[in-house]
Coordinates of C-alpha atoms in Angstrom, one line a residue:
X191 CA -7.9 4.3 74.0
X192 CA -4.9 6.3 74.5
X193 CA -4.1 5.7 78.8
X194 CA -1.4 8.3 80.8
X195 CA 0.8 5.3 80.8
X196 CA 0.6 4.3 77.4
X197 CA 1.1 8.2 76.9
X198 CA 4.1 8.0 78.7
X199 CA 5.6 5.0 77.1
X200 CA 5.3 7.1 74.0
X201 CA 7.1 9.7 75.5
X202 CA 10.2 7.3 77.0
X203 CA 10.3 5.1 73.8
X204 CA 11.0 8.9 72.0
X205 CA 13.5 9.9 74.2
X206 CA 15.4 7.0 74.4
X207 CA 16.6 5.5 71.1
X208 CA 16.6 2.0 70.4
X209 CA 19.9 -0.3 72.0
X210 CA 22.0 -1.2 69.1
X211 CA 21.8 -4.7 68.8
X212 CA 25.7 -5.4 69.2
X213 CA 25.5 -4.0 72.7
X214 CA 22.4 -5.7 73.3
X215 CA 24.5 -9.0 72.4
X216 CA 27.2 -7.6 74.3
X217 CA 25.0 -7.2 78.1
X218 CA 23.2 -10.7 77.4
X219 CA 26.6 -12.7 76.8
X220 CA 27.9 -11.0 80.1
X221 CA 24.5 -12.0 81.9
X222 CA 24.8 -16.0 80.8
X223 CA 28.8 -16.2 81.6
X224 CA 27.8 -14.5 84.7
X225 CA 25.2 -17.4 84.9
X226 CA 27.5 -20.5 84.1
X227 CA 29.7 -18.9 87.1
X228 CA 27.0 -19.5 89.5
X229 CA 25.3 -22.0 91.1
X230 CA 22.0 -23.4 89.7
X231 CA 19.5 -20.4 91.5
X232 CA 16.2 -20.1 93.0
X233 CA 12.9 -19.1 91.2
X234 CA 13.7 -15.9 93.5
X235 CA 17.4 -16.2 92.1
X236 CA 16.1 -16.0 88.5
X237 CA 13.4 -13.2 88.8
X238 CA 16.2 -11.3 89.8
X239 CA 18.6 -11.5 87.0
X240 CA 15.7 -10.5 85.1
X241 CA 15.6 -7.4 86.8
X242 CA 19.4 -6.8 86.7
X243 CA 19.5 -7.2 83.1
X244 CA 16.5 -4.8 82.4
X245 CA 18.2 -2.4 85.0
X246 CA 21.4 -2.6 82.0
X247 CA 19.2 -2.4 79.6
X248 CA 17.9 1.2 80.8
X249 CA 21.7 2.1 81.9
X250 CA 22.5 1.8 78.6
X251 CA 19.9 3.3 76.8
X252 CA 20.5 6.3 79.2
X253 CA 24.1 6.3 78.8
X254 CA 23.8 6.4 74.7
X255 CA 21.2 9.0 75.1
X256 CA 23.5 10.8 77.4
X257 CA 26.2 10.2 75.1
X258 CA 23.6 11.7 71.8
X259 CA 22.5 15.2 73.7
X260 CA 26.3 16.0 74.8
X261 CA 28.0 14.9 71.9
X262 CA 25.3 17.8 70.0
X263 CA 24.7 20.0 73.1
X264 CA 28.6 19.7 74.6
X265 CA 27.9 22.5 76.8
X266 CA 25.2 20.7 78.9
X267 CA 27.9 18.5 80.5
X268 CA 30.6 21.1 80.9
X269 CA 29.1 21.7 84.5
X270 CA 28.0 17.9 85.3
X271 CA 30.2 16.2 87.8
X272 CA 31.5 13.2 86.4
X273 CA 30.4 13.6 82.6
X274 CA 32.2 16.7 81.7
X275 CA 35.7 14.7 82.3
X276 CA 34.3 11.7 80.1
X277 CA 32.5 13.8 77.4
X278 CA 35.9 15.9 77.2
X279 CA 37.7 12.7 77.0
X280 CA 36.0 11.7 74.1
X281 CA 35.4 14.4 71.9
X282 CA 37.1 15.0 69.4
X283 CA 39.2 18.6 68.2
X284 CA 37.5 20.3 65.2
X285 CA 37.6 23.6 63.5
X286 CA 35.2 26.2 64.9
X287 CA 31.5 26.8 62.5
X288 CA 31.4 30.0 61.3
X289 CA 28.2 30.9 63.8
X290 CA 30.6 29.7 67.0
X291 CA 33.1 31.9 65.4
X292 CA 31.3 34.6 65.4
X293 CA 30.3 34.1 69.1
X294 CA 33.8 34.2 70.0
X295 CA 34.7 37.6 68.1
X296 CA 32.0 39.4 69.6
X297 CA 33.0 38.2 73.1
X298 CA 36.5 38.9 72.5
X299 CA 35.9 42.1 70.9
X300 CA 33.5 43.2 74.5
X301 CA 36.7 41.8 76.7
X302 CA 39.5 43.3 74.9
X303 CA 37.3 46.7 74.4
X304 CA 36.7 46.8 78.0
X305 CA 40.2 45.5 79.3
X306 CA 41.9 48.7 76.8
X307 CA 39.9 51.0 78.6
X308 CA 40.5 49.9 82.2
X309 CA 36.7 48.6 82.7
X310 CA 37.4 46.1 84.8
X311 CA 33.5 45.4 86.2
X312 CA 32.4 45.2 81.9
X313 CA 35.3 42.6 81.5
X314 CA 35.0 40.2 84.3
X315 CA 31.4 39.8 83.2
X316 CA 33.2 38.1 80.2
X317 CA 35.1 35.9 81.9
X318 CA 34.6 32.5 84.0
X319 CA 33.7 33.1 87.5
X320 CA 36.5 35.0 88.5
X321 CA 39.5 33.5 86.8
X322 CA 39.8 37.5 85.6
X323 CA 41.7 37.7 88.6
X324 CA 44.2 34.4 88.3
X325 CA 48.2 35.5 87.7
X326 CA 47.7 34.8 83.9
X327 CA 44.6 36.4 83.4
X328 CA 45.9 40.1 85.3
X329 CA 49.0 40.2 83.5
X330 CA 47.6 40.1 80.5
X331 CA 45.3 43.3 81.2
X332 CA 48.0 44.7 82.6
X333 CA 50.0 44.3 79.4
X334 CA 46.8 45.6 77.4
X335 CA 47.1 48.5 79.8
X336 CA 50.9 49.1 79.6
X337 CA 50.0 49.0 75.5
X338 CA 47.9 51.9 75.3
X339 CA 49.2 53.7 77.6
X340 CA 52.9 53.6 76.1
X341 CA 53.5 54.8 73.1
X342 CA 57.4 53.9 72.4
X343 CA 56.5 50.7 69.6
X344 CA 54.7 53.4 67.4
X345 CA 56.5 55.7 65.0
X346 CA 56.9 59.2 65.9
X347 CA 55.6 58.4 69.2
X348 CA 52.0 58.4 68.8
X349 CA 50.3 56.2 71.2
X350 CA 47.9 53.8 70.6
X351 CA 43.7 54.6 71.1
X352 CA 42.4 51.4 70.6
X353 CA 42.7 47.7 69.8
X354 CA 40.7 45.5 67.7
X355 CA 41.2 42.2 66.3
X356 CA 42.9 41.3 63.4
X357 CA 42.6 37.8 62.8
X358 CA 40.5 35.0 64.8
X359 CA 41.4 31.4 64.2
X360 CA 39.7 28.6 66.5
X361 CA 38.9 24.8 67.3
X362 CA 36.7 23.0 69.6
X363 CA 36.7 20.1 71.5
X364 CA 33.5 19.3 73.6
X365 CA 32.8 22.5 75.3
X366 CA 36.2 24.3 75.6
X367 CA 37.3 26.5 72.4
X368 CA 41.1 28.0 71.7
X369 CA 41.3 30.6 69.9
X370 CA 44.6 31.9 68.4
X371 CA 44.1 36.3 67.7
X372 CA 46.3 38.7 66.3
X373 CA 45.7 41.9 67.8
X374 CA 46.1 44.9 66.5
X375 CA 47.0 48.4 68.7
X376 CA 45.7 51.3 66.5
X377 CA 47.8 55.1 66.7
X378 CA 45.6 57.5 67.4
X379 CA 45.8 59.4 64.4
X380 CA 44.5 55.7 62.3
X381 CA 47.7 55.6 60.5
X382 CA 50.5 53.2 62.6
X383 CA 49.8 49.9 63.9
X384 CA 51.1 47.5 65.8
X385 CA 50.6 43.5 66.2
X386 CA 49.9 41.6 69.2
X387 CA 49.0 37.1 69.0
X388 CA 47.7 35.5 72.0
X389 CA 45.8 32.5 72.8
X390 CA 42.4 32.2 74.5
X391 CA 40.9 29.7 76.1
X392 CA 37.1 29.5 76.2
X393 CA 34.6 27.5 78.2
X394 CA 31.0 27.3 77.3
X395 CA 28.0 26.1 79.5
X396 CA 24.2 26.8 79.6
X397 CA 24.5 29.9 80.5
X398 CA 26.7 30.9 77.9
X399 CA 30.6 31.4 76.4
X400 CA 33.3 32.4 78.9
X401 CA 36.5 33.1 78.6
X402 CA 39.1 31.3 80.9
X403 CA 42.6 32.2 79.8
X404 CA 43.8 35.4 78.0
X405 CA 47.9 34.6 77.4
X406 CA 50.6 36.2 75.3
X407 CA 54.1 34.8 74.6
X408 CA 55.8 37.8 73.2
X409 CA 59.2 38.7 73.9
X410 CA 57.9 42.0 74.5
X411 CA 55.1 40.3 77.0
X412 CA 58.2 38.5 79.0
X413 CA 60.0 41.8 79.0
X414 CA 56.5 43.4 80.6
X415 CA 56.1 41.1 83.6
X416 CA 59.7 40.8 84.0
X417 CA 60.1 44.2 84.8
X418 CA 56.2 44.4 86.7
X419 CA 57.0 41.9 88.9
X420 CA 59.9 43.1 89.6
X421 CA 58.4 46.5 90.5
X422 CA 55.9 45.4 92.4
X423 CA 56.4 41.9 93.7
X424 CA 55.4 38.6 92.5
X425 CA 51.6 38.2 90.8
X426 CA 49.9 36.4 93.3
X427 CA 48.3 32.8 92.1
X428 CA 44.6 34.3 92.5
X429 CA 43.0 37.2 93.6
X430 CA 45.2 40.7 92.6
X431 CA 43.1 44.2 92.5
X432 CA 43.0 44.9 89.4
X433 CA 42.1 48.3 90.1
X434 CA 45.2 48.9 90.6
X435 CA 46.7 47.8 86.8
X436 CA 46.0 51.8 85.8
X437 CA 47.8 53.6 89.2
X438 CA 50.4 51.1 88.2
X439 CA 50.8 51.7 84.3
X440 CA 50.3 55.3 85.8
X441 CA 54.0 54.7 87.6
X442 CA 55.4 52.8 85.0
X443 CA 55.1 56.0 82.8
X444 CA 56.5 58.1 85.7
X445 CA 59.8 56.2 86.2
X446 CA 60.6 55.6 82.9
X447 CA 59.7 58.8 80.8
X448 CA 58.1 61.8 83.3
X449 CA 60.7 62.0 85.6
X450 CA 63.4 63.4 82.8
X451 CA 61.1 65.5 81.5
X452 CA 59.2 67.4 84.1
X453 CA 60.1 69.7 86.5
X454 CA 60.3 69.0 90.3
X455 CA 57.2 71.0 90.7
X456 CA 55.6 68.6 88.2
X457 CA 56.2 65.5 89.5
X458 CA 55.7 66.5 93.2
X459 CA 52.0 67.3 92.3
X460 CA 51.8 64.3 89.8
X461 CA 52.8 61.5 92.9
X462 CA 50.6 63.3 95.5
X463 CA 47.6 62.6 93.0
X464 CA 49.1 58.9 92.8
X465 CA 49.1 58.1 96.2
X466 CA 45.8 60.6 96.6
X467 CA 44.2 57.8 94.3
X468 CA 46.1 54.6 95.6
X469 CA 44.1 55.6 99.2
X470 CA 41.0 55.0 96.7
X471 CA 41.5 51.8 95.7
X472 CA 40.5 48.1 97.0
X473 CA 43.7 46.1 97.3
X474 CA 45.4 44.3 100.1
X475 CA 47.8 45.5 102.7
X476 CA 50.7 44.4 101.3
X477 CA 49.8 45.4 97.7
X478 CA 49.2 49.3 99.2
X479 CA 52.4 48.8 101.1
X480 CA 54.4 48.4 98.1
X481 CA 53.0 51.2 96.1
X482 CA 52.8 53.4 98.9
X483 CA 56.5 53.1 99.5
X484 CA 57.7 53.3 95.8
X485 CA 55.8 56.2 95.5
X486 CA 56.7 58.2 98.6
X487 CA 60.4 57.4 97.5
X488 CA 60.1 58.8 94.3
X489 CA 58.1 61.7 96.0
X490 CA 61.1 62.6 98.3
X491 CA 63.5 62.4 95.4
X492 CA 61.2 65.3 93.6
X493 CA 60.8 67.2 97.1
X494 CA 64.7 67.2 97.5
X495 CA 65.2 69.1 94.0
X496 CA 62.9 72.4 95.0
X497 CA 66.3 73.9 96.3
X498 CA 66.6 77.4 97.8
X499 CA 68.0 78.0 94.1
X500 CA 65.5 76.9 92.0
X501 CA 63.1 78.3 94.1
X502 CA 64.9 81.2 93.9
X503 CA 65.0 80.9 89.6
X504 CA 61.2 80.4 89.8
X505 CA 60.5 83.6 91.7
X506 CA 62.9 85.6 88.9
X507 CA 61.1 84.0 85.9
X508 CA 57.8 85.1 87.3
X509 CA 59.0 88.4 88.4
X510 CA 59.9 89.1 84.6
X511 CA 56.7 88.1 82.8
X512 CA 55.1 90.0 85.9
X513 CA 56.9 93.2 84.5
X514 CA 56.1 91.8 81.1
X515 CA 52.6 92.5 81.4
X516 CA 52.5 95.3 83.1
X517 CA 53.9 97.4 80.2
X518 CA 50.3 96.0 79.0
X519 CA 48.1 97.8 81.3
X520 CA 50.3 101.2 81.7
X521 CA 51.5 101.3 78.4
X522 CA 55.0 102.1 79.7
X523 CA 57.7 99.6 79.5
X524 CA 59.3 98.7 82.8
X525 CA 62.8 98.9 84.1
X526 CA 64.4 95.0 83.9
X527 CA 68.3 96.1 84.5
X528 CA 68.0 94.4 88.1
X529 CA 67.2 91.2 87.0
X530 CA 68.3 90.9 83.4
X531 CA 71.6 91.8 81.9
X532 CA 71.1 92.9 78.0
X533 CA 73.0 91.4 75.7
X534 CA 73.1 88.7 72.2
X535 CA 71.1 86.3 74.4
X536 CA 68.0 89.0 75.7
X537 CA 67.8 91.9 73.2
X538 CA 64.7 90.6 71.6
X539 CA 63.2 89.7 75.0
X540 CA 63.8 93.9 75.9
X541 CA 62.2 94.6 72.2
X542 CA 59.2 92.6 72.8
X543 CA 58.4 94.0 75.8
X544 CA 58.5 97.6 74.4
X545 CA 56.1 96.3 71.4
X546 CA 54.0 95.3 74.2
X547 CA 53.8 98.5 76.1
X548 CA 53.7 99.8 72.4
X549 CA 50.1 98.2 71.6
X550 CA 48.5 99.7 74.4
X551 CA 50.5 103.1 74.4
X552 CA 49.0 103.8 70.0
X553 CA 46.1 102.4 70.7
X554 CA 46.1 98.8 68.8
X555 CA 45.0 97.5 71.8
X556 CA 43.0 98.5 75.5
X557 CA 44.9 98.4 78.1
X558 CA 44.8 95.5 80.7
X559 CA 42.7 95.5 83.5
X560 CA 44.9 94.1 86.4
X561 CA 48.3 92.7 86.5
X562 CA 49.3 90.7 89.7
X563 CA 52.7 88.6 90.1
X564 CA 51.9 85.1 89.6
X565 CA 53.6 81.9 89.7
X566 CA 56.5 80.0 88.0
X567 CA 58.1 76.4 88.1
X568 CA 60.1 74.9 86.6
X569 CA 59.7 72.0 83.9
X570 CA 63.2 70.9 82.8
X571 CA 66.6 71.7 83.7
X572 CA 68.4 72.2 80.5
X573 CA 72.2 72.5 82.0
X574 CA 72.7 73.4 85.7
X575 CA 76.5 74.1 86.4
X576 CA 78.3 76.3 89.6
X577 CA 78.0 79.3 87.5
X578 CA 74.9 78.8 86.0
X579 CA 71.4 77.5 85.5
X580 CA 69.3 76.7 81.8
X581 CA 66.0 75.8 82.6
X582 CA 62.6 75.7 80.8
X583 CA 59.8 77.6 83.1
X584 CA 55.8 77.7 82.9
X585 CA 55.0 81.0 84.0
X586 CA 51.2 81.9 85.2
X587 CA 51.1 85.4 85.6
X588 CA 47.3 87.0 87.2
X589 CA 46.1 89.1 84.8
X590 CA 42.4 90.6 84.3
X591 CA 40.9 91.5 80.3
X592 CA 37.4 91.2 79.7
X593 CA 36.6 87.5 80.2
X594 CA 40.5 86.4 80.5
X595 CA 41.7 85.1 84.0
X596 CA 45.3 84.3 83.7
X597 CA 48.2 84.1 80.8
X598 CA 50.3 80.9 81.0
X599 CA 53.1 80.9 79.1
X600 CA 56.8 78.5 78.8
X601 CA 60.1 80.8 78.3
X602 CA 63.9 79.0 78.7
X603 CA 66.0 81.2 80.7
X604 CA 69.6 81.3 81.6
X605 CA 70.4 82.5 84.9
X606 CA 73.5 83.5 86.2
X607 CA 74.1 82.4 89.8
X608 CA 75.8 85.4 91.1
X609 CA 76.5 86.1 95.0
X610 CA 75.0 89.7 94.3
X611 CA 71.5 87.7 93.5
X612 CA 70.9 85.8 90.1
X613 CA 70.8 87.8 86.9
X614 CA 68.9 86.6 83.9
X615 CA 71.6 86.4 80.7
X616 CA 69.4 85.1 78.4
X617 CA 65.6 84.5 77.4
X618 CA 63.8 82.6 74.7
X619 CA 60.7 81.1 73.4
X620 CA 60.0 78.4 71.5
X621 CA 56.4 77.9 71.8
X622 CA 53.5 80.8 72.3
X623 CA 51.6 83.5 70.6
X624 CA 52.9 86.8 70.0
X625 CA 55.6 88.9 68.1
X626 CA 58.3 87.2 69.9
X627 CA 58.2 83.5 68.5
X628 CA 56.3 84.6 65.0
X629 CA 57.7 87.8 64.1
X630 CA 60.2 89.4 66.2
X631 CA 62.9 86.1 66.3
X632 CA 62.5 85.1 62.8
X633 CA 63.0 88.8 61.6
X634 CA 66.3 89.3 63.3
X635 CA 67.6 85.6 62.2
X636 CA 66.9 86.9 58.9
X637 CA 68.9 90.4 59.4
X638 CA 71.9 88.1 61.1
X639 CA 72.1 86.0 58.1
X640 CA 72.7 88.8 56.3
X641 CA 75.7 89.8 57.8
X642 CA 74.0 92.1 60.8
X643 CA 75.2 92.3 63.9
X644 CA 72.6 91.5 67.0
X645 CA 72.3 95.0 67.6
X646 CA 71.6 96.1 64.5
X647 CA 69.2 93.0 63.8
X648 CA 66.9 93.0 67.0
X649 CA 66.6 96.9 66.1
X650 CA 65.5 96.5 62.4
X651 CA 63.2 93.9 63.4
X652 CA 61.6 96.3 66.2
X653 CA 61.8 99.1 63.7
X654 CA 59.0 96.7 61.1
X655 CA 56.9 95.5 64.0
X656 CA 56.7 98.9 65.6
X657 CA 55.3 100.6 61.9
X658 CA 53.2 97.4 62.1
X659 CA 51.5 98.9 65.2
X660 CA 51.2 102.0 63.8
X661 CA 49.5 101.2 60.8
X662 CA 47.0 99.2 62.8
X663 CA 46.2 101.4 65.7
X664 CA 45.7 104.0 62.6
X665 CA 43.2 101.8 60.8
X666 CA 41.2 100.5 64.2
X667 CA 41.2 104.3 64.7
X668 CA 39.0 104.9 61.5
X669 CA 36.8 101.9 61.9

């Protein structure tokens, strides 16, 4: 008959695996020198070495069980006080199985995914308590960060839209993993790459595989927190907001390409937003301090250029497309002599604004419905000297047709700073719709190369445009 106790024998004497005999050999030599040491004992004396050599006997057999379930289940000790150090200790290195491999890649592939795209809630869930936030751990995402964002390492400038990994090599040893990954930054067109390697170190418990340690050796990487650090002050130990790795990639971009290429107008609306989102984010006092101040120092710098002059500049360049358009809703070109001086440099500015007038006037187009003066500022200044200004201008000007609110448009004029008021001496597009940039231009280049003078080549250009008109208003006219 089968009794609980004899059950649970059973059970025990499956659980525990049999002593080997040499350390059985081993505990009952120790027990009889232990005995010749000692004076001859009691009965009492004797029962209990009996009991401390059965008490061995179950240390042991628990200790090589122990020893059985962590050395094929490592991850059950990496959280035991005590046995992870000795199980670490005495495991030994060896290449990752291809399941554990796989394990890693997809958690890899989830961290780096969500560390590219700034999702900085998705990542920590791959990580090891918070260690996300440790000085290693937050330069590294904010190198990710600075990687996408920056497109200077691709040809043609194309910056990169993802990252994915490009080889995954890894070893064990009890329950912590290193894995060495090249990663690759992908153009967003699919066609230019770039190569990243870094080494990530893994821990793995019951609850699953975690990463603890995302680091990059690069050049490039020592360059990168180099030059962050020295930004924005030394990466504390533990602890950083990483919300505030995008507002600083953000700045990054702003000091070392936006602020030569965009206008004061530009940049003083790009820093409010900045610091408009910095009062958004979770960080420490001294971490806001610092951004707060670099900001609002680069904003004064872009406050300081809106001069009387260029504001000045801006109100001529959007007093000309305002006459511009006009010609579009009264058919009749207007007067520009106050504000523009005709000559090599405007002609074909004063014969696209009669084709404009033009379309309405034969009947190739209806007219507009409002024209109001709208707004212009100024995106780069191309050459700004005592006598003169170059500049590159977005122009919004308020018109009404049908369902269209608004024409923005960028012209590059040159204004003469005069002390009777600024003249305009000279006007072109490079981008846009219209005759100008895709009919008007390349006509008269043509009729120059061919010995004309400008005169003679912005009026034989007009002269095929203007029949163009013509013929169309005729056919829209019998249709």
């Amino acid at each position: 008959m089968t009794t609980i106790d004899t059950k649970i024998k059973e059970q025990i004497d499956a659980f525990i695996p049999p002593v080997p005999e040499s350390y059985t050999q081993m505990i009952e030599g120790t027990v009889a020198e232990l005995r010749a040491r000692t004076p001859s004992a009691s009965k009492r004396g004797n029962s209990f070495g009996r009991y401390i050599i059965a008490f061995a006997a179950i240390i042991t057999a628990l200790f090589i069980t122990s020893a059985a379930v962590f050395g094929a289940r490592p991850a059950l000790a990496a959280e035991v006080p005590g046995v992870s150090s000795i199980v670490y200790a005495v495991s030994p290195q060896k290449a990752v199985n291809d399941p554990d491999l796989e394990r890693i890649e997809a958690l890899l592939n989830d961290a780096f995914r969500s560390l590219s795209s700034c999702d900085y809630e998705a990542a920590s869930r791959c990580f090891r308590g918070n260690s996300m936030t440790d000085r290693s751990n937050y330069l590294s995402a904010a190198y990710l960060n600075y990687l996408v964002a920056f497109g200077d390492f691709f040809p043609d400038g194309a910056n990169a839209a993802s990252i994915e990994i490009a080889d995954l090599q890894a070893e064990q040893k009890a329950f912590r993993y290193t894995a060495h990954v090249t990663l690759n930054l992908i153009s967003r067109d699919g066609t230019k790459k770039n190569t990243e390697d870094c080494t990530v170190q893994l821990w793995e418990n019951t609850k699953g595989l975690f990463i603890e340690n995302i680091g990059f050796s690069s050049t490039d990487y020592e360059s990168f927190v180099s030059m962050y650090e020295t930004v924005f002050g030394t990466v504390p130990t533990h602890g950083a907001s990483l919300d505030l790795i995008p507002l600083d990639t953000s700045y990054l971009s702003y000091v070392s390409v936006i602020a030569e290429q965009e206008g004061a107008r530009q940049r003083v609306d790009r820093l409010e937003r900045m610091l408009a989102e910095l009062d958004r984010v979770n960080a420490s006092s001294d971490e806001m301090a610092i951004r707060t101040a670099l900001i609002k120092t680069e904003l004064g710098k872009a406050e300081a250029e809106i001069t009387p002059e260029v504001i000045s500049a801006e109100q001529l360049a959007s007093e000309l497309m305002y006459r511009y358009w006009l010609g579009g809703k009264t058919g009749e070109v207007c007067d520009f002599t106050d504000i523009m001086e005709r000559n090599e440099n405007t002609d074909l500015f004063f014969w696209d604004a009669i084709l404009e007038a033009e379309k309405v006037k034969l009947g190739e187009l209806r007219p507009l419905e409002s024209v109001e003066l709208g707004t212009a500022q100024i995106l780069e200044i191309i050459e700004d000297t005592d006598g003169l200004i170059e500049a590159r201008f977005y122009v919004h000007t308020e018109i009404t047709d049908g369902i269209s609110q608004g024409v923005g448009e960028e012209i590059i004029l040159t204004i003469r700073k005069d002390d009777a008021g600024p003249m305009i001496i000279g006007f072109d597009r490079d981008v846009g719709d219209g005759f100008y940039t895709y009919s008007l231009k390349p006509l008269a280049r043509q009729y120059k190369a061919a010995g004309c003078s400008w005169q003679e080549a912005g009026q034989m250009a007009y002269d095929v445009l203007h029949e163009q008109i013509i013929r169309d208003a005729e056919w829209l006219s019998n249709h």
